[in-house]
Coordinates of C-alpha atoms in Angstrom, one line a residue:
M87 CA 0.0 0.0 0.0
K88 CA 2.8 2.4 1.0
T89 CA 4.7 1.5 -2.2
R90 CA 1.6 2.2 -4.3
L91 CA 1.2 5.6 -2.7
I92 CA 4.8 6.5 -3.4
L93 CA 4.6 5.3 -7.0
S94 CA 1.3 7.3 -7.5
L95 CA 2.9 10.5 -6.0
A96 CA 6.0 10.0 -8.2
L97 CA 3.8 9.6 -11.3
I98 CA 1.7 12.7 -10.5
I99 CA 4.8 14.8 -9.9
S100 CA 6.6 13.6 -13.0
T101 CA 3.5 14.0 -15.2
A102 CA 2.9 17.6 -13.9
S103 CA 6.6 18.4 -14.5
F104 CA 6.6 17.0 -18.0
S105 CA 3.4 18.8 -18.8
Q106 CA 4.9 22.2 -17.8
M107 CA 8.1 21.5 -19.6
S108 CA 6.3 20.6 -22.9
K109 CA 4.3 23.9 -23.0
P110 CA 5.6 26.2 -25.7
D111 CA 7.4 29.3 -24.7
S112 CA 5.3 32.2 -26.0
I113 CA 8.3 34.6 -26.3
S114 CA 10.4 32.2 -28.3
K115 CA 7.3 31.3 -30.4
A116 CA 6.6 34.9 -31.2
K117 CA 10.3 35.6 -32.2
I118 CA 10.5 32.5 -34.4
K119 CA 7.1 33.4 -36.1
K120 CA 8.8 36.6 -37.3
L121 CA 10.9 34.3 -39.5
G122 CA 7.9 32.7 -41.0
F123 CA 8.7 34.2 -44.4
M124 CA 11.4 31.5 -44.7
V125 CA 9.1 28.5 -44.2
G126 CA 8.3 26.5 -47.3
N127 CA 9.9 24.5 -50.1
W128 CA 12.2 26.6 -52.3
S129 CA 14.2 26.1 -55.4
G130 CA 16.3 28.2 -57.7
N131 CA 19.9 29.1 -58.3
G132 CA 22.8 31.1 -57.2
W133 CA 26.5 31.8 -57.6
M134 CA 29.6 32.1 -55.4
M135 CA 33.1 33.2 -55.7
G136 CA 35.9 30.8 -55.0
R137 CA 39.5 30.3 -55.6
N138 CA 38.8 29.4 -59.2
G139 CA 36.4 32.3 -59.8
K140 CA 32.7 32.5 -60.0
S141 CA 30.7 29.2 -60.0
E142 CA 26.9 28.7 -60.3
F143 CA 24.7 26.2 -58.6
N144 CA 21.1 25.0 -58.3
Q145 CA 19.7 25.0 -54.8
T146 CA 16.7 23.6 -52.9
E147 CA 15.7 24.6 -49.4
N148 CA 13.1 22.7 -47.3
I149 CA 12.1 24.8 -44.3
Q150 CA 9.6 23.9 -41.6
F151 CA 8.4 25.1 -38.3
K152 CA 9.1 22.5 -35.6
L153 CA 8.3 22.1 -31.8
D154 CA 5.0 24.0 -32.0
S155 CA 6.7 26.8 -34.0
T156 CA 9.5 27.5 -31.5
A157 CA 12.2 26.3 -33.9
I158 CA 12.8 26.3 -37.6
L159 CA 14.4 23.3 -39.4
I160 CA 16.3 24.2 -42.5
E161 CA 17.6 21.6 -45.0
G162 CA 19.5 22.9 -48.0
I163 CA 21.1 21.0 -51.0
G164 CA 23.1 22.7 -53.7
K165 CA 24.1 21.0 -56.9
T166 CA 26.4 21.8 -59.9
N167 CA 26.1 19.6 -62.9
G168 CA 24.1 17.1 -60.8
K169 CA 26.8 16.8 -58.2
I170 CA 26.1 17.8 -54.6
I171 CA 28.3 20.7 -53.6
H172 CA 26.4 21.8 -50.5
N173 CA 24.4 19.7 -48.1
A174 CA 23.5 21.2 -44.7
L175 CA 20.9 21.0 -42.0
A176 CA 20.3 23.9 -39.6
I177 CA 18.1 24.6 -36.6
L178 CA 17.1 28.1 -35.9
T179 CA 15.8 28.9 -32.4
Y180 CA 15.4 31.8 -30.0
N181 CA 17.0 32.0 -26.6
K182 CA 14.8 34.2 -24.4
D183 CA 17.3 34.3 -21.6
K184 CA 20.0 35.7 -23.8
D185 CA 17.5 37.6 -26.0
E186 CA 19.1 36.3 -29.2
Y187 CA 18.6 33.9 -32.1
S188 CA 20.8 30.8 -32.5
F189 CA 21.6 29.3 -35.8
R190 CA 23.1 25.8 -35.4
S191 CA 24.4 24.1 -38.6
Y192 CA 25.2 20.5 -39.3
L193 CA 27.2 19.0 -42.2
P194 CA 27.4 15.4 -43.5
N195 CA 31.1 15.2 -42.4
G196 CA 30.1 15.5 -38.8
Q197 CA 30.9 19.2 -38.4
N198 CA 28.5 21.4 -36.6
A199 CA 28.6 24.7 -34.9
E200 CA 26.3 27.3 -33.3
F201 CA 26.4 30.8 -34.9
K202 CA 25.1 34.2 -33.9
A203 CA 22.0 35.3 -35.7
E204 CA 19.8 38.4 -35.6
L205 CA 16.7 39.8 -37.2
K206 CA 17.2 43.4 -38.5
D207 CA 14.7 45.2 -40.8
N208 CA 12.9 41.9 -41.6
K209 CA 16.1 40.2 -42.7
L210 CA 17.9 37.3 -41.0
Y211 CA 21.6 37.9 -40.5
W212 CA 23.8 35.0 -39.5
Y213 CA 27.5 35.1 -38.9
P214 CA 29.7 32.0 -39.4
N215 CA 32.5 34.2 -38.0
E216 CA 33.1 37.8 -37.3
N217 CA 34.2 38.6 -40.8
V218 CA 31.5 36.7 -42.7
R219 CA 27.8 37.2 -42.8
Y220 CA 24.8 35.8 -44.7
I221 CA 21.6 37.8 -45.1
I222 CA 18.3 36.2 -45.9
W223 CA 15.0 38.0 -46.8
E224 CA 11.9 37.8 -48.9
N225 CA 12.4 40.2 -51.8
D226 CA 9.6 42.3 -53.6
Q227 CA 8.9 39.3 -55.9
K228 CA 8.2 37.1 -52.8
Q229 CA 11.4 35.2 -53.5
W230 CA 14.0 33.9 -51.0
Y231 CA 17.0 36.2 -51.6
E232 CA 20.3 35.5 -49.8
K233 CA 23.7 37.0 -50.1
G234 CA 26.9 36.3 -48.4
E235 CA 29.5 38.9 -47.7
Y236 CA 33.0 39.1 -46.1
N237 CA 34.5 42.0 -44.2
Q238 CA 37.8 43.2 -45.5
S239 CA 39.2 46.2 -43.7
G240 CA 35.8 47.5 -42.7
N241 CA 34.2 47.0 -46.2
W242 CA 31.7 44.3 -46.8
T243 CA 32.2 42.5 -50.2
Q244 CA 29.7 40.1 -51.7
F245 CA 30.9 36.6 -52.5
F246 CA 27.6 34.7 -52.6
E247 CA 24.1 35.2 -54.0
M248 CA 21.0 33.0 -54.2
T249 CA 17.5 33.6 -55.4
L250 CA 14.8 30.9 -54.8
D251 CA 11.1 30.6 -55.7
R252 CA 8.6 29.0 -53.4
N253 CA 7.4 25.7 -54.9

């Protein structure tokens, strides 16, 4: 009888704790909803500058709200001549305690990292390092537009551009 009482109390306490933990955070949800322009299936093309000059690619992005719209899952695949040249998965969240977005990226080779991200003027900026930034927004034609820039002596120079249409 005593064992049943203890088990019942443990079950009630753990159920109540789990229930509170699984409720979505309204602040994080509101911040992530501001990035809703990204959600959808996208395809198009782009270019990037590399050691051998400018190269072009075809790109798809599959972007979904997850965890009751408190996170965004991003899966991007870029191809040139049918060969995959870019394959990445990212999770975009909002940390209300730090009052900032987080952009965590994963690559097939096992590399992953968390990057600073911010929303400015309805554009998502994310920074792989202090001298490189990517900027994503929905342009006037309702397309996904993204550009990458690097900072050289205080001047931002574009090295990447991508324009995608919603499928």
